[in-house]
CSV table of C-alpha atoms in Angstrom, one decimal:
chain,number,residue,atom,x,y,z
A,1114,MET,CA,-11.1,27.8,30.4
A,1115,ALA,CA,-8.0,30.0,30.0
A,1116,SER,CA,-5.0,28.4,28.4
A,1117,LYS,CA,-1.7,27.9,30.2
A,1118,SER,CA,1.7,27.0,29.1
A,1119,LEU,CA,2.8,23.3,29.2
A,1120,THR,CA,6.5,22.4,29.2
A,1121,PHE,CA,7.6,18.9,28.2
A,1122,SER,CA,10.9,17.2,28.7
A,1123,VAL,CA,12.2,15.9,25.4
A,1124,ARG,CA,14.4,12.8,25.1
A,1125,PRO,CA,15.7,11.0,22.0
A,1126,ARG,CA,14.7,7.5,21.3
A,1127,GLY,CA,17.4,5.5,19.5
A,1128,LYS,CA,19.9,7.6,17.4
A,1129,PRO,CA,19.8,11.2,18.7
A,1130,LEU,CA,18.5,13.9,16.5
A,1131,LYS,CA,20.8,16.8,16.0
A,1132,GLN,CA,19.5,20.1,17.4
A,1133,LEU,CA,16.7,18.3,19.2
A,1134,PRO,CA,15.7,20.6,22.1
A,1135,GLU,CA,15.8,19.3,25.7
A,1136,GLU,CA,12.3,20.7,26.3
A,1137,VAL,CA,9.4,22.2,24.4
A,1138,SER,CA,6.6,24.4,25.5
A,1139,LEU,CA,3.0,24.6,24.1
A,1140,SER,CA,-0.3,26.2,25.1
A,1141,SER,CA,-2.7,23.8,26.8
A,1142,THR,CA,-5.1,24.5,23.9
A,1143,SER,CA,-2.6,23.3,21.3
A,1144,ASN,CA,-3.1,20.1,19.3
A,1145,SER,CA,-0.6,17.2,18.8
A,1146,ALA,CA,0.2,18.4,15.2
A,1147,GLU,CA,1.6,21.6,16.6
A,1148,LEU,CA,3.8,19.6,18.9
A,1149,TYR,CA,5.2,17.7,15.9
A,1150,ALA,CA,5.6,21.0,13.9
A,1151,GLN,CA,7.5,22.7,16.7
A,1152,LEU,CA,9.9,19.8,17.2
A,1153,ALA,CA,10.4,19.4,13.5
A,1154,TRP,CA,11.3,23.1,13.2
A,1155,ALA,CA,13.6,23.0,16.2
A,1156,SER,CA,15.5,19.9,15.0
A,1157,ASN,CA,15.5,21.0,11.3
A,1158,ASN,CA,13.7,17.8,10.3
A,1159,SER,CA,10.7,16.8,8.3
A,1160,ILE,CA,7.6,16.2,10.4
A,1161,HIS,CA,7.3,12.8,8.8
A,1162,ARG,CA,10.6,11.6,10.1
A,1163,LEU,CA,9.5,12.1,13.7
A,1164,ARG,CA,7.7,9.6,16.0
A,1165,ILE,CA,6.7,11.0,19.4
A,1166,THR,CA,5.7,8.8,22.3
A,1167,LYS,CA,4.8,9.4,25.9
A,1168,GLY,CA,7.6,8.8,28.4
A,1169,SER,CA,5.2,7.3,30.9
A,1170,ASP,CA,3.9,4.3,28.9
A,1171,GLY,CA,5.3,4.6,25.4
A,1172,THR,CA,1.9,5.4,23.8
A,1173,LEU,CA,2.2,7.0,20.4
A,1174,ILE,CA,1.1,10.6,20.1
A,1175,PRO,CA,-0.6,11.0,16.8
A,1176,ASN,CA,0.3,13.7,14.4
A,1177,THR,CA,-3.2,15.1,13.9
A,1178,ALA,CA,-4.7,18.5,14.3
A,1179,SER,CA,-7.9,16.9,15.6
A,1180,THR,CA,-6.1,15.6,18.8
A,1181,PRO,CA,-5.8,18.2,21.5
A,1182,ILE,CA,-2.8,18.0,23.8
A,1183,SER,CA,-5.2,17.6,26.7
A,1184,ASP,CA,-6.4,14.3,25.1
A,1185,THR,CA,-3.0,12.7,24.9
A,1186,GLY,CA,-2.5,12.4,28.6
A,1187,LEU,CA,0.5,14.8,28.7
A,1188,ARG,CA,0.7,17.2,31.5
A,1189,ASP,CA,3.1,20.0,32.5
A,1190,GLY,CA,6.4,18.4,33.2
A,1191,SER,CA,5.7,15.2,31.3
A,1192,SER,CA,8.5,13.5,29.3
A,1193,ILE,CA,8.2,12.7,25.6
A,1194,TYR,CA,10.5,10.5,23.5
A,1195,VAL,CA,11.3,11.5,19.9
A,1196,LYS,CA,12.5,8.9,17.4
A,1197,ASP,CA,14.0,9.6,14.0
A,1198,LEU,CA,12.3,7.3,11.5
A,1199,GLY,CA,15.0,7.9,8.9
A,1200,PRO,CA,14.6,9.0,5.3
A,1201,GLN,CA,11.0,8.9,4.1
A,1202,VAL,CA,9.2,8.7,0.8
A,1203,SER,CA,5.5,9.5,0.1
A,1204,TRP,CA,3.1,6.5,-0.2
A,1205,ARG,CA,1.8,7.9,-3.5
A,1206,LEU,CA,5.3,8.1,-5.1
A,1207,THR,CA,6.1,4.6,-3.8
A,1208,TYR,CA,3.1,3.1,-5.5
A,1209,ILE,CA,3.8,4.9,-8.7
A,1210,LEU,CA,7.4,3.7,-8.8
A,1211,GLU,CA,6.5,0.1,-7.8
A,1212,TYR,CA,3.9,-0.3,-10.5
A,1213,LEU,CA,6.0,1.5,-13.2
A,1214,GLY,CA,8.4,-1.5,-13.3
A,1215,PRO,CA,6.1,-4.2,-14.7
A,1216,LEU,CA,4.2,-1.6,-16.7
A,1217,LEU,CA,7.4,-1.0,-18.7
A,1218,ILE,CA,9.0,-4.4,-18.5
A,1219,HIS,CA,6.1,-6.5,-19.9
A,1220,PRO,CA,5.6,-4.6,-23.2
A,1221,LEU,CA,9.4,-4.4,-23.7
A,1222,LEU,CA,10.1,-8.1,-23.2
A,1223,TYR,CA,7.0,-9.0,-25.1
A,1224,THR,CA,8.5,-7.1,-28.0
A,1225,LEU,CA,12.0,-8.4,-27.6
A,1226,LEU,CA,11.5,-12.1,-26.6
A,1227,SER,CA,8.4,-13.3,-28.4
A,1228,ALA,CA,8.6,-15.1,-31.7
A,1229,SER,CA,7.3,-13.4,-34.7
A,1230,PRO,CA,4.4,-13.4,-34.5
A,1231,PRO,CA,3.8,-14.0,-30.8
A,1232,SER,CA,1.1,-16.4,-29.8
A,1233,LEU,CA,-2.4,-15.2,-28.9
A,1234,LEU,CA,-1.9,-16.3,-25.3
A,1235,GLN,CA,1.3,-14.2,-25.1
A,1236,THR,CA,-0.4,-11.2,-26.5
A,1237,LEU,CA,-3.3,-11.7,-24.2
A,1238,SER,CA,-1.0,-12.1,-21.2
A,1239,CYS,CA,0.9,-8.9,-22.0
A,1240,THR,CA,-2.4,-7.0,-22.5
A,1241,LEU,CA,-4.0,-8.2,-19.2
A,1242,ILE,CA,-0.9,-7.6,-17.1
A,1243,THR,CA,-0.2,-4.2,-18.6
A,1244,LEU,CA,-3.8,-3.1,-18.1
A,1245,HIS,CA,-3.6,-4.4,-14.5
A,1246,PHE,CA,-0.7,-2.2,-13.6
A,1247,LEU,CA,-2.0,0.8,-15.6
A,1248,LYS,CA,-5.2,0.6,-13.6
A,1249,ARG,CA,-3.1,0.5,-10.4
A,1250,GLU,CA,-1.2,3.6,-11.5
A,1251,LEU,CA,-4.4,5.5,-12.3
A,1252,GLU,CA,-5.9,4.5,-8.9
A,1253,THR,CA,-2.8,5.7,-7.2
A,1254,LEU,CA,-3.0,9.1,-9.0
A,1255,PHE,CA,-6.7,9.8,-8.8
A,1256,LEU,CA,-8.4,7.5,-6.3
A,1257,HIS,CA,-6.4,6.4,-3.3
A,1258,ARG,CA,-6.4,8.5,-0.1
A,1259,PHE,CA,-3.6,7.6,2.3
A,1260,SER,CA,-3.9,7.7,6.1
A,1261,SER,CA,-0.1,8.2,6.4
A,1262,ALA,CA,1.8,10.6,4.2
A,1263,THR,CA,5.1,8.7,4.1
A,1264,MET,CA,6.8,5.4,4.6
A,1265,PRO,CA,10.5,4.5,5.2
A,1266,LEU,CA,12.6,4.9,2.1
A,1267,PHE,CA,14.0,1.4,2.6
A,1268,ASN,CA,10.6,-0.1,1.9
A,1269,LEU,CA,10.6,1.5,-1.6
A,1270,TRP,CA,13.5,-0.7,-2.6
A,1271,LYS,CA,12.0,-3.8,-1.0
A,1272,ASN,CA,8.6,-3.3,-2.5
A,1273,SER,CA,10.0,-2.3,-5.9
A,1274,ALA,CA,12.0,-5.5,-6.0
A,1275,HIS,CA,8.8,-7.5,-5.6
A,1276,TYR,CA,7.2,-5.8,-8.5
A,1277,TRP,CA,10.1,-5.1,-10.8
A,1278,LEU,CA,11.8,-8.5,-10.4
A,1279,LEU,CA,9.0,-11.0,-9.5
A,1280,GLY,CA,6.1,-9.2,-11.2
A,1281,GLY,CA,8.2,-7.8,-14.1
A,1282,LEU,CA,11.3,-9.7,-15.2
A,1283,ASN,CA,10.3,-13.1,-13.7
A,1284,ILE,CA,6.8,-13.3,-15.3
A,1285,ALA,CA,7.8,-11.6,-18.5
A,1286,PHE,CA,10.8,-13.8,-19.3
A,1287,PHE,CA,8.9,-17.1,-18.6
A,1288,THR,CA,5.8,-15.9,-20.5
A,1289,TYR,CA,7.1,-14.3,-23.7
A,1290,ASN,CA,10.1,-16.4,-24.6
A,1291,PRO,CA,9.4,-18.8,-27.6
A,1292,SER,CA,9.6,-21.9,-25.4
A,1293,SER,CA,7.1,-20.8,-22.8
A,1294,SER,CA,3.8,-22.5,-22.1
A,1295,ALA,CA,1.9,-19.5,-23.4
A,1296,ALA,CA,3.8,-19.8,-26.8
A,1297,ALA,CA,3.3,-23.6,-27.0
A,1298,THR,CA,-0.2,-24.1,-25.7
A,1299,ALA,CA,-2.8,-24.8,-28.4
A,1300,THR,CA,-3.1,-22.9,-31.7
A,1301,ASP,CA,-4.2,-19.4,-32.2
A,1302,ALA,CA,-7.0,-20.6,-34.4
A,1303,GLY,CA,-8.5,-22.7,-31.5
A,1304,ILE,CA,-7.4,-20.8,-28.4
A,1305,TRP,CA,-10.7,-19.0,-28.0
A,1306,SER,CA,-12.5,-22.3,-27.9
A,1307,ASP,CA,-10.3,-23.2,-24.9
A,1308,LEU,CA,-12.5,-23.1,-21.7
A,1309,ILE,CA,-9.5,-22.3,-19.5
A,1310,THR,CA,-8.9,-19.1,-21.5
A,1311,TRP,CA,-12.5,-17.9,-21.3
A,1312,VAL,CA,-12.8,-18.7,-17.6
A,1313,SER,CA,-9.5,-17.0,-16.9
A,1314,VAL,CA,-10.4,-13.8,-18.7
A,1315,LEU,CA,-13.8,-13.7,-16.9
A,1316,ALA,CA,-12.0,-14.1,-13.5
A,1317,TYR,CA,-9.6,-11.3,-14.4
A,1318,VAL,CA,-12.4,-8.9,-15.4
A,1319,VAL,CA,-14.5,-9.6,-12.3
A,1320,GLY,CA,-11.4,-9.3,-10.1
A,1321,GLU,CA,-10.3,-6.0,-11.6
A,1322,LEU,CA,-13.8,-4.5,-11.5
A,1323,GLY,CA,-14.2,-5.7,-8.0
A,1324,THR,CA,-11.0,-4.1,-6.7
A,1325,LEU,CA,-12.0,-0.9,-8.4
A,1326,TYR,CA,-15.3,-0.8,-6.7
A,1327,ILE,CA,-13.9,-1.7,-3.3
A,1328,HIS,CA,-11.3,1.1,-3.7
A,1329,ILE,CA,-14.1,3.6,-4.4
A,1330,ILE,CA,-15.9,2.5,-1.2
A,1331,LEU,CA,-12.7,2.9,0.8
A,1332,ARG,CA,-11.9,6.3,-0.7
A,1333,ASN,CA,-15.4,7.6,0.4
A,1334,LEU,CA,-14.7,6.7,4.0
A,1335,ARG,CA,-12.0,9.4,4.3
A,1336,SER,CA,-12.2,13.1,3.5
A,1337,SER,CA,-9.6,14.6,1.2
A,1338,GLY,CA,-6.4,15.1,3.3
A,1339,GLY,CA,-8.1,13.5,6.3
A,1340,LYS,CA,-6.9,10.6,8.4
A,1341,GLU,CA,-10.2,9.4,9.9
A,1342,ARG,CA,-11.3,5.8,9.6
A,1343,GLY,CA,-14.7,4.3,9.1
A,1344,ILE,CA,-16.1,0.9,9.1
A,1345,PRO,CA,-16.5,-0.3,5.4
A,1346,THR,CA,-19.7,-2.1,4.6
A,1347,GLY,CA,-21.3,-3.8,1.6
A,1348,PHE,CA,-20.0,-5.6,-1.5
A,1349,GLY,CA,-17.8,-8.3,0.1
A,1350,PHE,CA,-17.1,-6.5,3.5
A,1351,GLY,CA,-19.6,-8.9,5.1
A,1352,LEU,CA,-17.5,-11.8,4.1
A,1353,VAL,CA,-13.9,-10.7,4.6
A,1354,THR,CA,-12.0,-7.8,6.1
A,1355,CYS,CA,-10.3,-6.8,2.9
A,1356,PRO,CA,-12.4,-7.8,-0.2
A,1357,ASN,CA,-10.1,-5.8,-2.4
A,1358,TYR,CA,-7.5,-8.5,-1.6
A,1359,MET,CA,-10.0,-11.2,-2.4
A,1360,PHE,CA,-10.7,-9.7,-5.8
A,1361,GLU,CA,-7.0,-9.0,-6.4
A,1362,THR,CA,-6.4,-12.7,-5.9
A,1363,LEU,CA,-9.2,-13.6,-8.3
A,1364,ALA,CA,-7.6,-11.3,-11.0
A,1365,TRP,CA,-4.3,-13.0,-10.6
A,1366,VAL,CA,-5.9,-16.4,-10.8
A,1367,GLY,CA,-7.2,-15.2,-14.2
A,1368,ILE,CA,-3.7,-14.1,-15.2
A,1369,ILE,CA,-2.2,-17.5,-14.2
A,1370,GLY,CA,-4.8,-19.2,-16.4
A,1371,VAL,CA,-3.7,-17.1,-19.4
A,1372,THR,CA,0.1,-17.1,-18.9
A,1373,ARG,CA,0.2,-20.8,-18.0
A,1374,SER,CA,3.4,-20.1,-16.1
A,1375,TRP,CA,4.8,-21.2,-12.7
A,1376,SER,CA,6.5,-17.8,-12.6
A,1377,THR,CA,3.1,-16.1,-12.3
A,1378,VAL,CA,2.1,-18.6,-9.6
A,1379,LEU,CA,5.3,-17.6,-7.7
A,1380,PHE,CA,4.5,-13.9,-7.8
A,1381,ALA,CA,0.9,-14.5,-6.9
A,1382,GLN,CA,1.8,-16.7,-3.9
A,1383,VAL,CA,4.1,-14.1,-2.5
A,1384,ALA,CA,1.5,-11.3,-3.1
A,1385,ILE,CA,-1.4,-13.4,-1.6
A,1386,ALA,CA,0.7,-14.2,1.5
A,1387,GLN,CA,1.5,-10.6,2.0
A,1388,MET,CA,-2.1,-9.5,1.6
A,1389,GLY,CA,-3.1,-12.1,4.1
A,1390,LEU,CA,-0.7,-10.6,6.7
A,1391,TRP,CA,-2.1,-7.1,5.9
A,1392,ALA,CA,-5.7,-8.4,6.3
A,1393,VAL,CA,-4.9,-9.9,9.7
A,1394,LYS,CA,-3.4,-6.6,10.9
A,1395,LYS,CA,-6.3,-4.5,9.5
A,1396,GLU,CA,-8.8,-6.8,11.2
A,1397,ALA,CA,-7.0,-6.3,14.5
A,1398,ARG,CA,-6.8,-2.6,14.0
A,1399,TYR,CA,-10.6,-2.4,13.2
A,1400,ARG,CA,-11.4,-4.4,16.3
A,1401,LYS,CA,-9.1,-2.3,18.5
A,1402,GLU,CA,-10.5,1.0,17.1
A,1403,PHE,CA,-14.2,0.1,16.8
A,1404,GLY,CA,-14.6,-2.6,19.3
A,1405,GLY,CA,-18.0,-4.3,19.2
A,1406,LYS,CA,-19.2,-2.1,16.3
A,1407,TYR,CA,-17.0,-4.2,14.0
A,1408,GLY,CA,-18.1,-7.7,13.4
A,1409,ARG,CA,-15.5,-10.5,13.2
A,1410,LYS,CA,-15.1,-12.1,9.8
C-alpha cells in the first residue's frame, strides 16, 4: 500500500515548550520514534524530555521504532499532546551515583571512627556493605539493561539521599563508632563461634548470589538496546513477582545480623517498603501486558 502524508495537530501539555510546532507531518509508514525525533528536533529538545499522548483519549504514544504510526490509532488530522518532562538523567548514571555514596562513606568512616583496632564485627560489617555496593556498581556497568533511557533529574537527588544518608552516613556512624553494638558485642576471639554471625553471613551470601542470578535472568529477557519485555521464569519467579527483591531483603537481613544496629534496620525497612511498591506495580504491569499468560503470585 502506498504511503501518504499524515498531519497531526500539536498541543502542549502543561508548561509550553518553546519552538514547539503547531502541527507535524509524517509518512503513514513512519514509526512512533520518528514522531518523537521530529518534534524533538523542531522544539530543540532531547527526545527523552518529551512525552506524547493522543488527544482523543490520552493514551501514551511509545517512543519505539517497532511501533508503526498506524498502530497508535492516530489518523490524518488527529491531535497529539506534548509534555515537557523536564531535565533528565540516564538510569545508568543515576545508579552509579546512588551507590557511589555508601561505597565511599563506609570505608572512610570505618577508618575515621573505629577504635584501634576495630572489632571484628565492625570490619566484617564494612566488608559486607562495601562488597554489596561494589557488586551493584558492577551490575549497573556490565549487566543491567534498561527499558527507559532516562529518569527525571529530581529523582537523582531523592534516590541519592536514601543511599548517601540512610545507607551511608546513618549506618556507618552507628556501626563504626566505638560505642556501637558492633564494637561492644562479644570478643574477637569468640565472635566466630557466635551462631548469629554465621547465620547472618550465610544469609548475606545467599542473598547476594540470588540477586546476581536473577539479574542475569532479567538481562537475558531483553536484547541489547531493546525495550521488549518477556515473562521471567524459574528460580523464585514462581513464588514472587520480583525474587531479586526477595534475595535483596535476605542480604540485608544478613547485614543487620552483623552490624547489630537499628540504623541498618531503618535503612532496610525503607528499602523493603519501596521494593514492595515496585513489586506491586510490576505485577500489575505484567498482568496488563501479558494477561492470562502471566500467573498471579
